[in-house]
PDB file of C-alpha atoms in Angstrom:
ATOM      1  CA  UNK L   1     -30.068 -13.128  -1.942  1.00  0.00           C
ATOM      2  CA  UNK L   2     -29.303  -9.876  -0.155  1.00  0.00           C
ATOM      3  CA  UNK L   3     -26.905  -9.811   2.762  1.00  0.00           C
ATOM      4  CA  UNK L   4     -28.494  -8.836   6.063  1.00  0.00           C
ATOM      5  CA  UNK L   5     -27.803  -5.250   7.168  1.00  0.00           C
ATOM      6  CA  UNK L   6     -25.017  -4.813   9.666  1.00  0.00           C
ATOM      7  CA  UNK L   7     -25.661  -3.159  12.995  1.00  0.00           C
ATOM      8  CA  UNK L   8     -23.800   0.118  13.383  1.00  0.00           C
ATOM      9  CA  UNK L   9     -20.662  -0.428  15.464  1.00  0.00           C
ATOM     10  CA  UNK L  10     -20.035   1.729  18.525  1.00  0.00           C
ATOM     11  CA  UNK L  11     -17.184   3.510  16.728  1.00  0.00           C
ATOM     12  CA  UNK L  12     -16.316   5.150  13.420  1.00  0.00           C
ATOM     13  CA  UNK L  13     -13.522   4.164  11.099  1.00  0.00           C
ATOM     14  CA  UNK L  14     -10.825   6.793  10.732  1.00  0.00           C
ATOM     15  CA  UNK L  15      -8.535   4.914   8.310  1.00  0.00           C
ATOM     16  CA  UNK L  16      -5.654   2.494   8.311  1.00  0.00           C
ATOM     17  CA  UNK L  17      -3.570   2.917  11.452  1.00  0.00           C
ATOM     18  CA  UNK L  18      -0.717   0.453  11.029  1.00  0.00           C
ATOM     19  CA  UNK L  19       0.409  -2.789   9.418  1.00  0.00           C
ATOM     20  CA  UNK L  20       2.807  -5.149  11.208  1.00  0.00           C
ATOM     21  CA  UNK L  21       5.280  -7.058   9.040  1.00  0.00           C
ATOM     22  CA  UNK L  22       7.454  -9.829  10.449  1.00  0.00           C
ATOM     23  CA  UNK L  23      10.958  -9.587   8.961  1.00  0.00           C
ATOM     24  CA  UNK L  24      14.222 -11.434   9.514  1.00  0.00           C
ATOM     25  CA  UNK L  25      16.712  -8.741   8.422  1.00  0.00           C
ATOM     26  CA  UNK L  26      16.012  -5.304   9.904  1.00  0.00           C
ATOM     27  CA  UNK L  27      18.707  -3.369   7.994  1.00  0.00           C
ATOM     28  CA  UNK L  28      17.376  -4.769   4.720  1.00  0.00           C
ATOM     29  CA  UNK L  29      13.781  -3.972   5.734  1.00  0.00           C
ATOM     30  CA  UNK L  30      14.697  -0.395   6.670  1.00  0.00           C
ATOM     31  CA  UNK L  31      16.641   0.039   3.426  1.00  0.00           C
ATOM     32  CA  UNK L  32      13.614  -1.088   1.410  1.00  0.00           C
ATOM     33  CA  UNK L  33      10.804   0.694   3.243  1.00  0.00           C
ATOM     34  CA  UNK L  34      12.848   3.806   4.036  1.00  0.00           C
ATOM     35  CA  UNK L  35      15.268   4.012   1.117  1.00  0.00           C
ATOM     36  CA  UNK L  36      13.193   2.607  -1.740  1.00  0.00           C
ATOM     37  CA  UNK L  37       9.632   3.530  -0.724  1.00  0.00           C
ATOM     38  CA  UNK L  38      10.488   6.705   1.182  1.00  0.00           C
ATOM     39  CA  UNK L  39       8.788   5.885   4.500  1.00  0.00           C
ATOM     40  CA  UNK L  40       9.927   8.226   7.259  1.00  0.00           C
ATOM     41  CA  UNK L  41      11.305   7.130  10.648  1.00  0.00           C
ATOM     42  CA  UNK L  42       8.644   6.696  13.299  1.00  0.00           C
ATOM     43  CA  UNK L  43       8.934   5.046  16.689  1.00  0.00           C
ATOM     44  CA  UNK L  44      11.785   2.739  17.631  1.00  0.00           C
ATOM     45  CA  UNK L  45      11.659  -0.078  20.178  1.00  0.00           C
ATOM     46  CA  UNK L  46      15.167  -1.590  20.080  1.00  0.00           C
ATOM     47  CA  UNK L  47      14.555  -3.897  23.061  1.00  0.00           C
ATOM     48  CA  UNK L  48      11.777  -5.582  21.057  1.00  0.00           C
ATOM     49  CA  UNK L  49      13.555  -5.577  17.691  1.00  0.00           C
ATOM     50  CA  UNK L  50      10.855  -3.261  16.342  1.00  0.00           C
ATOM     51  CA  UNK L  51      11.056  -0.214  14.094  1.00  0.00           C
ATOM     52  CA  UNK L  52       8.040   1.789  12.975  1.00  0.00           C
ATOM     53  CA  UNK L  53       8.023   3.914   9.831  1.00  0.00           C
ATOM     54  CA  UNK L  54       5.507   6.530   8.743  1.00  0.00           C
ATOM     55  CA  UNK L  55       3.710   5.760   5.500  1.00  0.00           C
ATOM     56  CA  UNK L  56       1.592   8.877   5.096  1.00  0.00           C
ATOM     57  CA  UNK L  57      -0.646   9.006   8.173  1.00  0.00           C
ATOM     58  CA  UNK L  58      -0.258   5.267   8.900  1.00  0.00           C
ATOM     59  CA  UNK L  59       2.615   3.236  10.291  1.00  0.00           C
ATOM     60  CA  UNK L  60       4.426   0.254   8.843  1.00  0.00           C
ATOM     61  CA  UNK L  61       5.729  -1.713  11.815  1.00  0.00           C
ATOM     62  CA  UNK L  62       8.789  -3.869  11.090  1.00  0.00           C
ATOM     63  CA  UNK L  63       9.304  -6.571  13.715  1.00  0.00           C
ATOM     64  CA  UNK L  64      12.530  -8.570  13.479  1.00  0.00           C
ATOM     65  CA  UNK L  65      11.679 -12.167  14.388  1.00  0.00           C
ATOM     66  CA  UNK L  66      15.398 -12.985  14.835  1.00  0.00           C
ATOM     67  CA  UNK L  67      15.760 -10.433  17.644  1.00  0.00           C
ATOM     68  CA  UNK L  68      15.971 -11.905  21.181  1.00  0.00           C
ATOM     69  CA  UNK L  69      13.307  -9.488  22.447  1.00  0.00           C
ATOM     70  CA  UNK L  70      10.802 -10.381  19.724  1.00  0.00           C
ATOM     71  CA  UNK L  71       9.352 -13.572  21.195  1.00  0.00           C
ATOM     72  CA  UNK L  72       5.843 -12.173  20.776  1.00  0.00           C
ATOM     73  CA  UNK L  73       6.444 -11.612  17.061  1.00  0.00           C
ATOM     74  CA  UNK L  74       7.033 -15.226  16.119  1.00  0.00           C
ATOM     75  CA  UNK L  75       3.945 -16.536  14.332  1.00  0.00           C
ATOM     76  CA  UNK L  76       2.353 -19.704  15.703  1.00  0.00           C
ATOM     77  CA  UNK L  77       3.404 -22.944  14.023  1.00  0.00           C
ATOM     78  CA  UNK L  78       0.968 -24.283  11.457  1.00  0.00           C
ATOM     79  CA  UNK L  79      -0.594 -20.863  10.867  1.00  0.00           C
ATOM     80  CA  UNK L  80      -1.895 -19.851   7.465  1.00  0.00           C
ATOM     81  CA  UNK L  81      -1.035 -17.025   5.151  1.00  0.00           C
ATOM     82  CA  UNK L  82      -3.307 -14.260   6.377  1.00  0.00           C
ATOM     83  CA  UNK L  83      -2.283 -11.254   4.275  1.00  0.00           C
ATOM     84  CA  UNK L  84      -2.753 -11.171   0.525  1.00  0.00           C
ATOM     85  CA  UNK L  85      -1.219  -7.753  -0.109  1.00  0.00           C
ATOM     86  CA  UNK L  86      -0.819  -4.297   1.335  1.00  0.00           C
ATOM     87  CA  UNK L  87      -1.956  -1.340  -0.752  1.00  0.00           C
ATOM     88  CA  UNK L  88      -0.150   1.961  -0.284  1.00  0.00           C
ATOM     89  CA  UNK L  89      -1.797   5.019  -1.818  1.00  0.00           C
ATOM     90  CA  UNK L  90       0.752   7.212  -3.585  1.00  0.00           C
ATOM     91  CA  UNK L  91       0.836  10.693  -5.028  1.00  0.00           C
ATOM     92  CA  UNK L  92       1.989  12.290  -7.158  1.00  0.00           C
ATOM     93  CA  UNK L  93       1.979   9.252  -9.406  1.00  0.00           C
ATOM     94  CA  UNK L  94       4.228   9.006 -12.456  1.00  0.00           C
ATOM     95  CA  UNK L  95       4.341   5.340 -13.584  1.00  0.00           C
ATOM     96  CA  UNK L  96       7.443   5.863 -15.748  1.00  0.00           C
ATOM     97  CA  UNK L  97       9.381   7.516 -12.920  1.00  0.00           C
ATOM     98  CA  UNK L  98       8.182   4.815 -10.504  1.00  0.00           C
ATOM     99  CA  UNK L  99       9.380   2.037 -12.833  1.00  0.00           C
ATOM    100  CA  UNK L 100      12.790   3.704 -13.187  1.00  0.00           C
ATOM    101  CA  UNK L 101      13.078   4.217  -9.422  1.00  0.00           C
ATOM    102  CA  UNK L 102      12.258   0.594  -8.637  1.00  0.00           C
ATOM    103  CA  UNK L 103      14.619  -0.682 -11.356  1.00  0.00           C
ATOM    104  CA  UNK L 104      17.439   1.457  -9.941  1.00  0.00           C
ATOM    105  CA  UNK L 105      16.921  -0.339  -6.617  1.00  0.00           C
ATOM    106  CA  UNK L 106      16.753  -3.784  -8.212  1.00  0.00           C
ATOM    107  CA  UNK L 107      13.055  -4.193  -7.383  1.00  0.00           C
ATOM    108  CA  UNK L 108      11.077  -6.194  -9.945  1.00  0.00           C
ATOM    109  CA  UNK L 109       7.542  -5.202 -10.843  1.00  0.00           C
ATOM    110  CA  UNK L 110       5.283  -8.261 -10.835  1.00  0.00           C
ATOM    111  CA  UNK L 111       2.424  -6.623 -12.707  1.00  0.00           C
ATOM    112  CA  UNK L 112       0.602  -3.389 -13.404  1.00  0.00           C
ATOM    113  CA  UNK L 113      -3.158  -3.010 -13.607  1.00  0.00           C
ATOM    114  CA  UNK L 114      -6.074  -0.674 -13.015  1.00  0.00           C
ATOM    115  CA  UNK L 115      -7.747  -1.615  -9.752  1.00  0.00           C
ATOM    116  CA  UNK L 116     -10.253  -0.151  -7.347  1.00  0.00           C
ATOM    117  CA  UNK L 117      -9.674   0.711  -3.754  1.00  0.00           C
ATOM    118  CA  UNK L 118     -10.655   3.097  -0.988  1.00  0.00           C
ATOM    119  CA  UNK L 119     -10.100   6.127  -3.212  1.00  0.00           C
ATOM    120  CA  UNK L 120     -11.470   4.705  -6.485  1.00  0.00           C
ATOM    121  CA  UNK L 121     -10.045   3.035  -9.598  1.00  0.00           C
ATOM    122  CA  UNK L 122      -6.540   3.921 -10.706  1.00  0.00           C
ATOM    123  CA  UNK L 123      -3.194   2.588 -11.884  1.00  0.00           C
ATOM    124  CA  UNK L 124      -1.543   0.042  -9.569  1.00  0.00           C
ATOM    125  CA  UNK L 125       1.988  -1.356  -9.561  1.00  0.00           C
ATOM    126  CA  UNK L 126       2.605  -4.646  -7.735  1.00  0.00           C
ATOM    127  CA  UNK L 127       5.976  -5.674  -6.281  1.00  0.00           C
ATOM    128  CA  UNK L 128       7.377  -7.698  -3.405  1.00  0.00           C
ATOM    129  CA  UNK L 129       9.400  -6.489  -0.488  1.00  0.00           C
ATOM    130  CA  UNK L 130      12.602  -8.392   0.405  1.00  0.00           C
ATOM    131  CA  UNK L 131      10.543 -10.746   2.598  1.00  0.00           C
ATOM    132  CA  UNK L 132       8.026 -11.824  -0.021  1.00  0.00           C
ATOM    133  CA  UNK L 133       5.163  -9.546   1.045  1.00  0.00           C
ATOM    134  CA  UNK L 134       3.127  -8.357  -1.938  1.00  0.00           C
ATOM    135  CA  UNK L 135       2.771  -4.576  -2.111  1.00  0.00           C
ATOM    136  CA  UNK L 136       0.458  -2.540  -4.336  1.00  0.00           C
ATOM    137  CA  UNK L 137       1.550   1.032  -4.991  1.00  0.00           C
ATOM    138  CA  UNK L 138      -1.646   2.772  -6.072  1.00  0.00           C
ATOM    139  CA  UNK L 139      -1.914   6.007  -7.973  1.00  0.00           C
ATOM    140  CA  UNK L 140      -4.714   8.523  -7.554  1.00  0.00           C
ATOM    141  CA  UNK L 141      -8.188   7.511  -8.659  1.00  0.00           C
ATOM    142  CA  UNK L 142      -9.368   8.551 -12.077  1.00  0.00           C
ATOM    143  CA  UNK L 143     -12.722   6.783 -11.715  1.00  0.00           C
ATOM    144  CA  UNK L 144     -14.955   6.030  -8.714  1.00  0.00           C
ATOM    145  CA  UNK L 145     -14.700   2.460  -7.465  1.00  0.00           C
ATOM    146  CA  UNK L 146     -17.150  -0.014  -8.916  1.00  0.00           C
ATOM    147  CA  UNK L 147     -16.976  -1.188 -12.515  1.00  0.00           C
ATOM    148  CA  UNK L 148     -13.365  -0.804 -13.602  1.00  0.00           C
ATOM    149  CA  UNK L 149     -14.314   1.040 -16.761  1.00  0.00           C
ATOM    150  CA  UNK L 150     -12.342   4.118 -17.713  1.00  0.00           C
ATOM    151  CA  UNK L 151     -14.092   7.404 -17.091  1.00  0.00           C
ATOM    152  CA  UNK L 152     -16.441   8.550 -19.819  1.00  0.00           C
ATOM    153  CA  UNK L 153     -15.029  11.106 -22.225  1.00  0.00           C
ATOM    154  CA  UNK L 154     -16.327  14.624 -21.630  1.00  0.00           C
ATOM    155  CA  UNK L 155     -18.902  15.869 -24.117  1.00  0.00           C
ATOM    156  CA  UNK L 156     -17.407  17.613 -27.145  1.00  0.00           C
ATOM    157  CA  UNK L 157     -16.983  21.350 -26.883  1.00  0.00           C
ATOM    158  CA  UNK L 158     -19.119  23.212 -29.433  1.00  0.00           C
ATOM    159  CA  UNK L 159     -17.075  25.182 -31.957  1.00  0.00           C
ATOM    160  CA  UNK L 160     -16.529  28.829 -31.176  1.00  0.00           C
ATOM    161  CA  UNK L 161     -18.467  31.240 -33.321  1.00  0.00           C
ATOM    162  CA  UNK L 162     -21.454  33.551 -33.404  1.00  0.00           C
ATOM    163  CA  UNK L 163     -24.437  32.535 -31.304  1.00  0.00           C
ATOM    164  CA  UNK L 164     -28.105  32.943 -32.266  1.00  0.00           C
TER     165      UNK L 164
END
């Protein structure tokens, strides 16, 4: 059975804008996202207990649920887990250097795999932030998304020598 076609929305998608993470220890969150992952300072809303960090062209919004001004950040009781993981595209990507960097910060790698995404199939490293959120740090694509097969080897180069 084929899914019905979707009507074109009245807008275009430009990319991921921001992700909001509810945290309960802002200094620890800033140390992880800024110090370990290298996100750059963005906007700050101290009255709300909110800090925003640049992650490439997108923002990671850290909202401290223990802050008195963060009443709007507290999730409703009985809610479900709505986020599986957040994938952050990285580059340049050196898995060995990444492993060493995370180990130096006491961050455990849960698993490594080749997975697809918006930019294609490439190496992914999975870890958790201090609040239990699963993060995927994704290297550049070496294969278009779709079947997760490695790219085909290039055809052999003919030996150099005289031509007919």
